[in-house]
Short mmCIF file of C-alpha atoms in Angstrom, two decimals:
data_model
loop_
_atom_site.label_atom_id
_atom_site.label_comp_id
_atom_site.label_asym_id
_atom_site.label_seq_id
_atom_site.Cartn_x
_atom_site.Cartn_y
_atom_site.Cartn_z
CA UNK A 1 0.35 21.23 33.26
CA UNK A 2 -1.74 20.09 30.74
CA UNK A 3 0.16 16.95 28.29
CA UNK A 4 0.69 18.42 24.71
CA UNK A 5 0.99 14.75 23.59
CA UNK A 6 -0.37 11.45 25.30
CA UNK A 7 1.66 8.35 23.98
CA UNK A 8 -0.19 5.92 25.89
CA UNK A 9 -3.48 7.74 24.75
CA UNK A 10 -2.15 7.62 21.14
CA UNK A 11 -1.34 3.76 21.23
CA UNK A 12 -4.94 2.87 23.01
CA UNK A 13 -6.36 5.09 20.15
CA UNK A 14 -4.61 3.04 18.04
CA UNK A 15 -5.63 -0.22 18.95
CA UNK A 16 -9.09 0.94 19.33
CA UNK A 17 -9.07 1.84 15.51
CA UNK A 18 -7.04 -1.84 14.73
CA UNK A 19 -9.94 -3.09 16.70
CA UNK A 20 -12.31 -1.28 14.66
CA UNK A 21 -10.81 -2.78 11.39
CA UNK A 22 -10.92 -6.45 12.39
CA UNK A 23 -14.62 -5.80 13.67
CA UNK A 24 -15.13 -4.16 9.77
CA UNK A 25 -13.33 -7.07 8.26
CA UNK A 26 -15.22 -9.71 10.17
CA UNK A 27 -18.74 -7.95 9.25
CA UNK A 28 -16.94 -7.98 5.57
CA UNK A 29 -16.26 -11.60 6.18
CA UNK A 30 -19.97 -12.86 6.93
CA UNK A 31 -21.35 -11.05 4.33
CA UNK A 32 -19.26 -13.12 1.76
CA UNK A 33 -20.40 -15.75 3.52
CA UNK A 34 -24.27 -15.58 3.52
CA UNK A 35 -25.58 -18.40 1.21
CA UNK A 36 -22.26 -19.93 0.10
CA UNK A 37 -21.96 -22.29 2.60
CA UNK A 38 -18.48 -23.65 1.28
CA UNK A 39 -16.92 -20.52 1.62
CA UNK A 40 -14.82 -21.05 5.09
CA UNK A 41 -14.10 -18.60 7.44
CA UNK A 42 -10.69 -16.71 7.33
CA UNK A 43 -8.45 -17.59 9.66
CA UNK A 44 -7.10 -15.15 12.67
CA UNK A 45 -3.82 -14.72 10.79
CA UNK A 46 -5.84 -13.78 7.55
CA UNK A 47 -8.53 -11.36 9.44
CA UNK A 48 -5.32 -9.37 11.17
CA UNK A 49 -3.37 -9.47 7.33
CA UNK A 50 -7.19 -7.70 6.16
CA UNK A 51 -7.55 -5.50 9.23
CA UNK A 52 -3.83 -4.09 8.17
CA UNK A 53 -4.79 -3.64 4.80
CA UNK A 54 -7.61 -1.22 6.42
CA UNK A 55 -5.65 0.39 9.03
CA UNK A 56 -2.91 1.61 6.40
CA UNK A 57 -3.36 4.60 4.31
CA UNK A 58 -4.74 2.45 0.84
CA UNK A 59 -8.06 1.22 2.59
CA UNK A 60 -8.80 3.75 0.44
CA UNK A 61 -8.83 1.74 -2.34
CA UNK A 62 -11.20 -0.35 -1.05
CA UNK A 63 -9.69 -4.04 -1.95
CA UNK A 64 -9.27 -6.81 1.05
CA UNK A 65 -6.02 -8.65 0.93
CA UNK A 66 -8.28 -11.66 0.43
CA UNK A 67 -11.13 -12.70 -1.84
CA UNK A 68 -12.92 -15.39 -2.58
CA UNK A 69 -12.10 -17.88 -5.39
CA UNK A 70 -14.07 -17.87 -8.38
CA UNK A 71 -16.09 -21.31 -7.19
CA UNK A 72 -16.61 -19.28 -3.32
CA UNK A 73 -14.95 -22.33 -1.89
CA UNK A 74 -12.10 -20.59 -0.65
CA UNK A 75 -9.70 -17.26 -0.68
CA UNK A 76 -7.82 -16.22 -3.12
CA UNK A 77 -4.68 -13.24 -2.67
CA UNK A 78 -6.43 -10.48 -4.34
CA UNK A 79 -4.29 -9.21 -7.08
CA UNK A 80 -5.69 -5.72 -6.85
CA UNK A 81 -4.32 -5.07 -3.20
CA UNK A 82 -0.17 -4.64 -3.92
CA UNK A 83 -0.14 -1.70 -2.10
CA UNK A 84 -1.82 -3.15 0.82
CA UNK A 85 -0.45 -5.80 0.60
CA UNK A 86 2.80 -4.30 0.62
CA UNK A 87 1.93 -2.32 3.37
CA UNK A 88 1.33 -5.26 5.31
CA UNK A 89 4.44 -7.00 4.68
CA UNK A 90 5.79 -3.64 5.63
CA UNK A 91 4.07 -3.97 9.56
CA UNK A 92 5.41 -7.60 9.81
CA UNK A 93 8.11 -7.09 9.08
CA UNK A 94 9.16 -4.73 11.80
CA UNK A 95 10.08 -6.95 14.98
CA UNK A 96 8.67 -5.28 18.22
CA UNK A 97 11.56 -4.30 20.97
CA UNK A 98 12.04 -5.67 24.12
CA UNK B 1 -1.60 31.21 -19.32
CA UNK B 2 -3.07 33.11 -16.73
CA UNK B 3 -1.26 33.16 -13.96
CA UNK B 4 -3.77 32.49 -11.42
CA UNK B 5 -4.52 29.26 -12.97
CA UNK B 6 -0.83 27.92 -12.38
CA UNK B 7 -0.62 25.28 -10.06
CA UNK B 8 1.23 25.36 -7.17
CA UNK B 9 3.26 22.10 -6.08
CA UNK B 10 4.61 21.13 -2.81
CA UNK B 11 5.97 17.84 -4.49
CA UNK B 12 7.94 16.77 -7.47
CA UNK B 13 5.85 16.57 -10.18
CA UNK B 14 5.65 15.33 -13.71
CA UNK B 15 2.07 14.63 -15.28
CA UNK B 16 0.69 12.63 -17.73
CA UNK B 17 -2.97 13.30 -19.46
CA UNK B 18 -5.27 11.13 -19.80
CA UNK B 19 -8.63 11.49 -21.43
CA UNK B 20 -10.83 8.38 -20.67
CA UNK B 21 -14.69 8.12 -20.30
CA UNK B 22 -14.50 6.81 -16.86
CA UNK B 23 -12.03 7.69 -14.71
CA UNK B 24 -9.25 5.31 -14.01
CA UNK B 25 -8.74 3.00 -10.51
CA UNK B 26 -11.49 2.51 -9.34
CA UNK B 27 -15.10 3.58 -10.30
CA UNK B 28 -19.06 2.34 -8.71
CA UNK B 29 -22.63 3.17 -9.14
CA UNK B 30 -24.66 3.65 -6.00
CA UNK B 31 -27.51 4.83 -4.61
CA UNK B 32 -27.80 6.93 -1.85
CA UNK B 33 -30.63 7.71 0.54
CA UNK B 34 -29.40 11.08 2.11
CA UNK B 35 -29.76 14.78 -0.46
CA UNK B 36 -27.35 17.04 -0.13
CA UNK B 37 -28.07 20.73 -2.69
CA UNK B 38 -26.30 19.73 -5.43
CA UNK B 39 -24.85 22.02 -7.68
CA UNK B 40 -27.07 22.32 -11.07
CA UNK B 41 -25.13 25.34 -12.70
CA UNK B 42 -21.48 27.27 -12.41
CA UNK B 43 -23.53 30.04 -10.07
CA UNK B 44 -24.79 27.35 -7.96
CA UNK B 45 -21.21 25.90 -7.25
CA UNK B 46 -20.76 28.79 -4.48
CA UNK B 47 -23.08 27.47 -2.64
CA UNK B 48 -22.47 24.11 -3.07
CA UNK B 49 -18.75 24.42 -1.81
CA UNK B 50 -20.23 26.24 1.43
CA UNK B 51 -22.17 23.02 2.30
CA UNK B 52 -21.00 21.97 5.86
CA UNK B 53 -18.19 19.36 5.37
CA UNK B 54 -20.21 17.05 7.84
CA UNK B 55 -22.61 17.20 5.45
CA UNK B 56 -20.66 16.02 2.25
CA UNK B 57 -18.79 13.48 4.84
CA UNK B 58 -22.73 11.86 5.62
CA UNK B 59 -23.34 11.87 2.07
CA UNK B 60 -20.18 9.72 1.05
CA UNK B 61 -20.78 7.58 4.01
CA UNK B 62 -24.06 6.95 2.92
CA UNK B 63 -23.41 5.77 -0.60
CA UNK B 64 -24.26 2.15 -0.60
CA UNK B 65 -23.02 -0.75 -2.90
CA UNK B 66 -22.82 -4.37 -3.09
CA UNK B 67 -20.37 -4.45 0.01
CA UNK B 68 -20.42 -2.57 3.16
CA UNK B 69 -17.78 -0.07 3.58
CA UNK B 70 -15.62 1.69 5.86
CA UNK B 71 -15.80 4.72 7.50
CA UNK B 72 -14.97 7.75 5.48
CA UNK B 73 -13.52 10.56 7.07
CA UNK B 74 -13.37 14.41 4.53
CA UNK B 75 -10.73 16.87 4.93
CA UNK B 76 -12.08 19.15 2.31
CA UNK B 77 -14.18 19.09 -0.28
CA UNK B 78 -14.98 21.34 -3.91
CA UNK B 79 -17.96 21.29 -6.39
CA UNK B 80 -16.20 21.89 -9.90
CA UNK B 81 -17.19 21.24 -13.77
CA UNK B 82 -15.27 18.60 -14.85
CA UNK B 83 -17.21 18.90 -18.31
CA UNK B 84 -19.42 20.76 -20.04
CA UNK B 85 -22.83 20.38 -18.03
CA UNK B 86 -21.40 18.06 -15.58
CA UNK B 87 -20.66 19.26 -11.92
CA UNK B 88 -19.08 17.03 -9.92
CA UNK B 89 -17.92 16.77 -6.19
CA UNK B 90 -14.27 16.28 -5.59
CA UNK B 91 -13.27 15.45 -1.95
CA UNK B 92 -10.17 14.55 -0.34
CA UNK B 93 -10.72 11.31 1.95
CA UNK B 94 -9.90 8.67 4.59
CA UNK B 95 -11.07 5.21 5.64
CA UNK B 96 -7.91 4.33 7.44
CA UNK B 97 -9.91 5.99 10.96
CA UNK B 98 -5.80 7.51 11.09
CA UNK B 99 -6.37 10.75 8.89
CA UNK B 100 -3.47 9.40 6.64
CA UNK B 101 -6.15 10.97 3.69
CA UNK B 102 -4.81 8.62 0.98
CA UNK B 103 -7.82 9.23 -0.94
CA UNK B 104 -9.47 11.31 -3.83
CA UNK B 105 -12.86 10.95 -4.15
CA UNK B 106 -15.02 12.22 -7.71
CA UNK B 107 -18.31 12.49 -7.13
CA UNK B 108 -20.75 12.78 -10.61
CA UNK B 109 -24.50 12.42 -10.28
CA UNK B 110 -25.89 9.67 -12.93
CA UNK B 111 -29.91 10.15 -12.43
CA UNK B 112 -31.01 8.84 -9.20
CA UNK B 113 -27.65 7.38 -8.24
CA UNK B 114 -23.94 8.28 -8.10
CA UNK B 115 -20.89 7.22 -10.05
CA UNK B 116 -17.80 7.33 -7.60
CA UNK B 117 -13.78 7.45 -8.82
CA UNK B 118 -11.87 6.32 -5.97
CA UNK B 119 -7.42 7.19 -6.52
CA UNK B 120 -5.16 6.87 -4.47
CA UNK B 121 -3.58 10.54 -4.13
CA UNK B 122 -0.68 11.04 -1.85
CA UNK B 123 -0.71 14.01 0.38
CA UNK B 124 -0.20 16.95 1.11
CA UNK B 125 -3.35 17.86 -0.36
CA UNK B 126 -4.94 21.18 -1.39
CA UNK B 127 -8.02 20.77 -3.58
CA UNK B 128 -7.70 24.18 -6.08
CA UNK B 129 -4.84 23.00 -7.16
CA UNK B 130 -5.78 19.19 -7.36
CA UNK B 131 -9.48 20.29 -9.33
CA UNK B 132 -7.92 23.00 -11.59
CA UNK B 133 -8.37 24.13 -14.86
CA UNK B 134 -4.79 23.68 -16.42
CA UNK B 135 -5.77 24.88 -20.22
CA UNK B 136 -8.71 27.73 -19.33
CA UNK B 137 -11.26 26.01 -21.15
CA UNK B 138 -14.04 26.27 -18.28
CA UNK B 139 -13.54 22.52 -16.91
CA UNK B 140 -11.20 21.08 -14.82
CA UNK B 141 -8.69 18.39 -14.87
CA UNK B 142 -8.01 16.09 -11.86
CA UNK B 143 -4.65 15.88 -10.93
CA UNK B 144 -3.27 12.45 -8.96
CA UNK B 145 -0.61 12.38 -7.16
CA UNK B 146 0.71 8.64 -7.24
CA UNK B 147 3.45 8.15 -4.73
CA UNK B 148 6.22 6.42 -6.48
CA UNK B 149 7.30 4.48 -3.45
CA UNK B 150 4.84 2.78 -0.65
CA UNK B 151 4.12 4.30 2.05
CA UNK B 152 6.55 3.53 4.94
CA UNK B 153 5.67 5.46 8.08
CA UNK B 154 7.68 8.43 8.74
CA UNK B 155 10.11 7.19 6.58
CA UNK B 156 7.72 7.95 3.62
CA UNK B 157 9.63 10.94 1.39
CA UNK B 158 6.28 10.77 -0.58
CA UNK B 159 7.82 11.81 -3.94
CA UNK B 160 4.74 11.67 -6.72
CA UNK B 161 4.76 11.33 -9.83
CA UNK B 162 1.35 13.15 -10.80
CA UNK B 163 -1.22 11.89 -13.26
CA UNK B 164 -3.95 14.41 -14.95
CA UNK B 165 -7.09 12.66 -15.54
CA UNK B 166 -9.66 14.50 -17.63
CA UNK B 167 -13.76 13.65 -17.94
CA UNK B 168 -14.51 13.43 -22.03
CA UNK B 169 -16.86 11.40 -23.47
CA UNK B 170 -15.37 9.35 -26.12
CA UNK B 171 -11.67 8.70 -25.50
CA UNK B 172 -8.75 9.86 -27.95
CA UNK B 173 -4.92 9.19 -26.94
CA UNK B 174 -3.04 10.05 -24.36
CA UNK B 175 -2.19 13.83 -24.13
CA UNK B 176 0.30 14.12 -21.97
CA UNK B 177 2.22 16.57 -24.30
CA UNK B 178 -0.71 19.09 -23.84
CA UNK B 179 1.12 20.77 -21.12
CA UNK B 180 5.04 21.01 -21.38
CA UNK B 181 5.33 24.41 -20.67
CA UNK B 182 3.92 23.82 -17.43
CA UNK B 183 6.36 21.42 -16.33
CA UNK B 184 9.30 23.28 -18.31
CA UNK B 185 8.50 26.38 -15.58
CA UNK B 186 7.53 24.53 -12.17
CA UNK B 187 8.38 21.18 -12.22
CA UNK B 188 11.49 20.78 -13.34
CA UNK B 189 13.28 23.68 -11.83
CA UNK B 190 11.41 22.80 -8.59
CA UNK B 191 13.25 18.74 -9.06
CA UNK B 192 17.00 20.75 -9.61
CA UNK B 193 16.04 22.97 -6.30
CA UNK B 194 15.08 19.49 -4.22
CA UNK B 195 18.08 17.92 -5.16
CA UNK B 196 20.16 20.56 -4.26
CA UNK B 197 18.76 21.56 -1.29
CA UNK B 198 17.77 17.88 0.34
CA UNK B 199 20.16 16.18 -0.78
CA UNK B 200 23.36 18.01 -1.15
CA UNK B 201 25.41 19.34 2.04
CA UNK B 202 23.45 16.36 3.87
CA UNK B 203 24.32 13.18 4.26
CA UNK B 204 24.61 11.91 0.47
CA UNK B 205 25.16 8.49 1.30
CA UNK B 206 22.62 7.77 4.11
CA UNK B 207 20.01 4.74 2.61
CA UNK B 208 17.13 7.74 2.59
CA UNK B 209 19.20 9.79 1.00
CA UNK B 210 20.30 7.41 -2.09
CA UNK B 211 16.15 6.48 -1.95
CA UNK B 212 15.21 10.04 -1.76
CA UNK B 213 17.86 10.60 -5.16
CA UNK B 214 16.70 8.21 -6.85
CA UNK B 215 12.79 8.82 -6.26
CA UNK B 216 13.69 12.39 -7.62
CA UNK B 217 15.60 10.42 -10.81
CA UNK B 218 12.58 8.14 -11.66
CA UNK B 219 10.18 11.13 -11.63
CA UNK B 220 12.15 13.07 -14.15
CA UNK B 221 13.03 9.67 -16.20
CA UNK B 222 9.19 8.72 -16.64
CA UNK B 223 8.86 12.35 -17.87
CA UNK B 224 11.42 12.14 -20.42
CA UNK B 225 10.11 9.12 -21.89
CA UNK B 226 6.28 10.06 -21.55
CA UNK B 227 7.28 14.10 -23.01
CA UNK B 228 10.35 13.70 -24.15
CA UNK B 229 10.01 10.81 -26.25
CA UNK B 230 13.28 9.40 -25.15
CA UNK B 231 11.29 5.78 -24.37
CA UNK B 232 15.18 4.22 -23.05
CA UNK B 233 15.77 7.42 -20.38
CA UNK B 234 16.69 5.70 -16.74
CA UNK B 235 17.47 2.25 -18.47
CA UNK B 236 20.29 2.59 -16.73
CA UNK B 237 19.55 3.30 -13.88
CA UNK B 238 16.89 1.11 -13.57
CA UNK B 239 19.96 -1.34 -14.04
CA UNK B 240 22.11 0.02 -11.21
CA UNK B 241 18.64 -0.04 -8.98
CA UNK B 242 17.86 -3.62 -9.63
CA UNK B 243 21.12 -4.90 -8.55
CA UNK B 244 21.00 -2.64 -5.77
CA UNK B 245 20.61 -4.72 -1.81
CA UNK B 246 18.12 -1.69 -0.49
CA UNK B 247 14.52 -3.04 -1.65
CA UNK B 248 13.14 0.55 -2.28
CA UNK B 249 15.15 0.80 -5.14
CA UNK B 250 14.09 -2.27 -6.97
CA UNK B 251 10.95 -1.31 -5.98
CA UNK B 252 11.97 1.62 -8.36
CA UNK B 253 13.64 -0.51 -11.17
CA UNK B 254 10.38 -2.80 -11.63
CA UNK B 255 8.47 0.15 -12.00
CA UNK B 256 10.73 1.49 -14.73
CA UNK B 257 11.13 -1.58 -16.75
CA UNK B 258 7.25 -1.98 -16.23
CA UNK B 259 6.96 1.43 -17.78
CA UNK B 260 9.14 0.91 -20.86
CA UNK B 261 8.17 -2.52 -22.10
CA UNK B 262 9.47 -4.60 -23.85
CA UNK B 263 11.50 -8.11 -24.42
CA UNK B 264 14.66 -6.53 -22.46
CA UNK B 265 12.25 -4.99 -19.76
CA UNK B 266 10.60 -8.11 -18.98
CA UNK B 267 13.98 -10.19 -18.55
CA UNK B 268 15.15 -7.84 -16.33
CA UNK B 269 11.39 -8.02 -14.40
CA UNK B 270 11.76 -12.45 -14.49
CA UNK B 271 14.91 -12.04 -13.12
CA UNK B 272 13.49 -9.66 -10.26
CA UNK B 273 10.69 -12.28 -9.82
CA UNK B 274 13.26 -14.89 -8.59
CA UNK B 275 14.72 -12.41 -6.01
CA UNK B 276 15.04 -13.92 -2.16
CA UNK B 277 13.37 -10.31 -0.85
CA UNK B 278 9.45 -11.49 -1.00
CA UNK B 279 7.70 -8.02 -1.41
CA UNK B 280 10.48 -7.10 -4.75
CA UNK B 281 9.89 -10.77 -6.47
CA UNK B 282 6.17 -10.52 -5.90
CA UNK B 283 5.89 -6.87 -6.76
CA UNK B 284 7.85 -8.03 -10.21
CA UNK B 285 6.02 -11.10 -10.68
CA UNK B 286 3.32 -8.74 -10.39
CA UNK B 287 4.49 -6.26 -13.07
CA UNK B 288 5.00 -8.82 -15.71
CA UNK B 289 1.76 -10.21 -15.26
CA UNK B 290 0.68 -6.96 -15.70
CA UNK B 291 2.27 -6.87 -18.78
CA UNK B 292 1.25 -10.01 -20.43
CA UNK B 293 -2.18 -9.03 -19.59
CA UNK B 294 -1.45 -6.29 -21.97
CA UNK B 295 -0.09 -7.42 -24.69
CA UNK B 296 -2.95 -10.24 -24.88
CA UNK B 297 -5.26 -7.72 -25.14
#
């Protein structure tokens, strides 16, 4: 009998697309980079808050939870990204069973 | 009206028009290295809408900018005139790699390059009615469906309140009172229907179900004050919302006292902004920026 639905295929889709994003997010990442050398990295925290952003239905729109500062010395909360930004808050906010 | 041009809605609706030279949210030049037969005239626009959707799907995916991009994924697509002399590509979209197709995409050609509208649509979608001709005067408007609430998984009731852009050169004011008679004969018997048939006989008081109410309520309040001109309908509400423990609905409040403006409103959006629930006070904090932004322009 052939399986109308596959959870465990679904959820290694699933991370395969997540994986996708943070791969998107840190090619995003060392493009803002190239020649501003004081512009640090993200940290892992802020690439997986980015990679949400992306995974959720407003990557549409296009804006990363963070952006650089107006000096490219460091990250700024993009104002522009409430609803991902919501979205993300959303995610974290759901605590994973036991 | 003819009656073939009426729009059929899965959602609760209310509209606003807006004539603006660009399209609203958010809008880029760029340049492209892959052709697809773009529609010159009305009695190319056949053709162009029997383009293979991988096609149209390379095309957007191959529109280049200042940053690199994700993935866009088409679920359909439609070649209309959104003005005199200008054809433009209209295509529903998705870069979440989940099909969630969030995404409207306009498409107008601008010499050797493209201008691209990105909104944020909510669906379900169906393009003829989303690229339609409301008045029958040969172009069409673009209508955006805005969910009022985030999206929130399965628990999404993705109630819209729809928005009616329209391509002019030149902007005049807002027109939303263009259309009444539309929403007099779909939309607002279609809200009464919704609410009877969703909401009563169910569970009334489940959290959804007071969401799902009052979604329905701040649809038909924004249209009273944007047609009705009755700029203090769902003041109170908006009251009952904000004191209200369930986030969604203060979600709901900030939105209507960003809406009407105003020394009242914006007390009632500082107070908001000291709430202990981090996505309402940001989301107000938010709104009242918005608003000072305004008025110091």
């Amino acid at each position: 009998m052939v399986n109308a639905f596959d959870w465990i295929e679904n959820t290694q889709q699933g991370k395969n697309v997540y994986q996708s994003k943070l791969n998107f997010v840190t090619q995003w990442v060392a493009g803002q980079r190239t020649n501003r050398p004081n512009l640090p990295d993200l940290t892992a925290a802020q690439k997986e808050d980015d990679a949400l952003v992306f995974y959720g239905p407003y990557a549409v729109q296009l804006q990363h939870y963070y952006i650089p500062n107006a000096n490219y010395n460091g990250w700024i909360v993009n104002p522009n990204c409430a609803n991902g930004q919501g979205y993300v808050s959303a995610v974290r906010s759901r605590t994973v069973p036991n | 009206m003819d009656e073939t041009k009426r729009i059929v809605t899965f959602l609760l609706t209310a509209m606003v028009v807006m004539p603006i030279c660009v399209f609203a949210q958010r809008t880029d030049l760029m340049s492209s290295g892959y052709i697809v037969k773009w529609p010159n005239t009305m009695e190319d626009i056949s053709a162009g809408n029997s383009i293979p959707k991988e096609e149209i799907s390379r095309l957007l995916n191959s529109l280049k900018g200042a940053e690199v991009e994700p993935a866009w994924q088409v679920q359909e697509f439609r070649f209309a005139p959104i003005s005199k002399g200008v054809i433009a590509l209209a295509a529903i979209v998705d870069a979440s790699g989940r099909e969630l197709f969030y995404g409207l995409v306009i498409l107008t050609r601008e010499g050797a390059k493209y201008r691209r509208t990105l909104f944020t649509s909510a669906p379900p979608h169906f393009l003829p009615t989303e690229a339609v001709d409301l008045d029958g005067d040969g172009v069409v408007e673009i209508i955006v469906k805005e969910p009022v609430l985030d999206y929130r998984g399965a628990a999404t009731n993705i109630v819209c309140w729809n928005s009616i852009y329209k391509y002019e050169e030149g902007s005049g004011g807002p027109v939303e009172t263009y259309y009444p008679a539309y929403y007099t004969r779909s939309v607002l018997p279609y809200l009464s229907f919704l609410y009877e048939t969703a909401l009563k006989g169910g569970n009334e008081t489940s959290a959804r179900s007071r969401v799902l109410a009052a979604e329905i309520d701040f649809v038909r309040f924004k249209y009273q004050r944007k047609m009705n001109d009755e700029p203090r309908a769902g003041w109170d509400e908006a009251l009952r919302w904000s004191q209200s423990k369930v986030s969604e609905l203060q979600v709901l409040a900030i939105k209507t006292f960003e809406d009407m403006e105003g020394a009242e409103a914006s007390e009632r959006l500082e107070m908001l902004s000291r709430s202990p629930d981090a996505v309402v006070a940001s989301r107000a904090a938010a709104a009242l920026n918005r608003l000072r932004n305004k008025r110091a322009r």
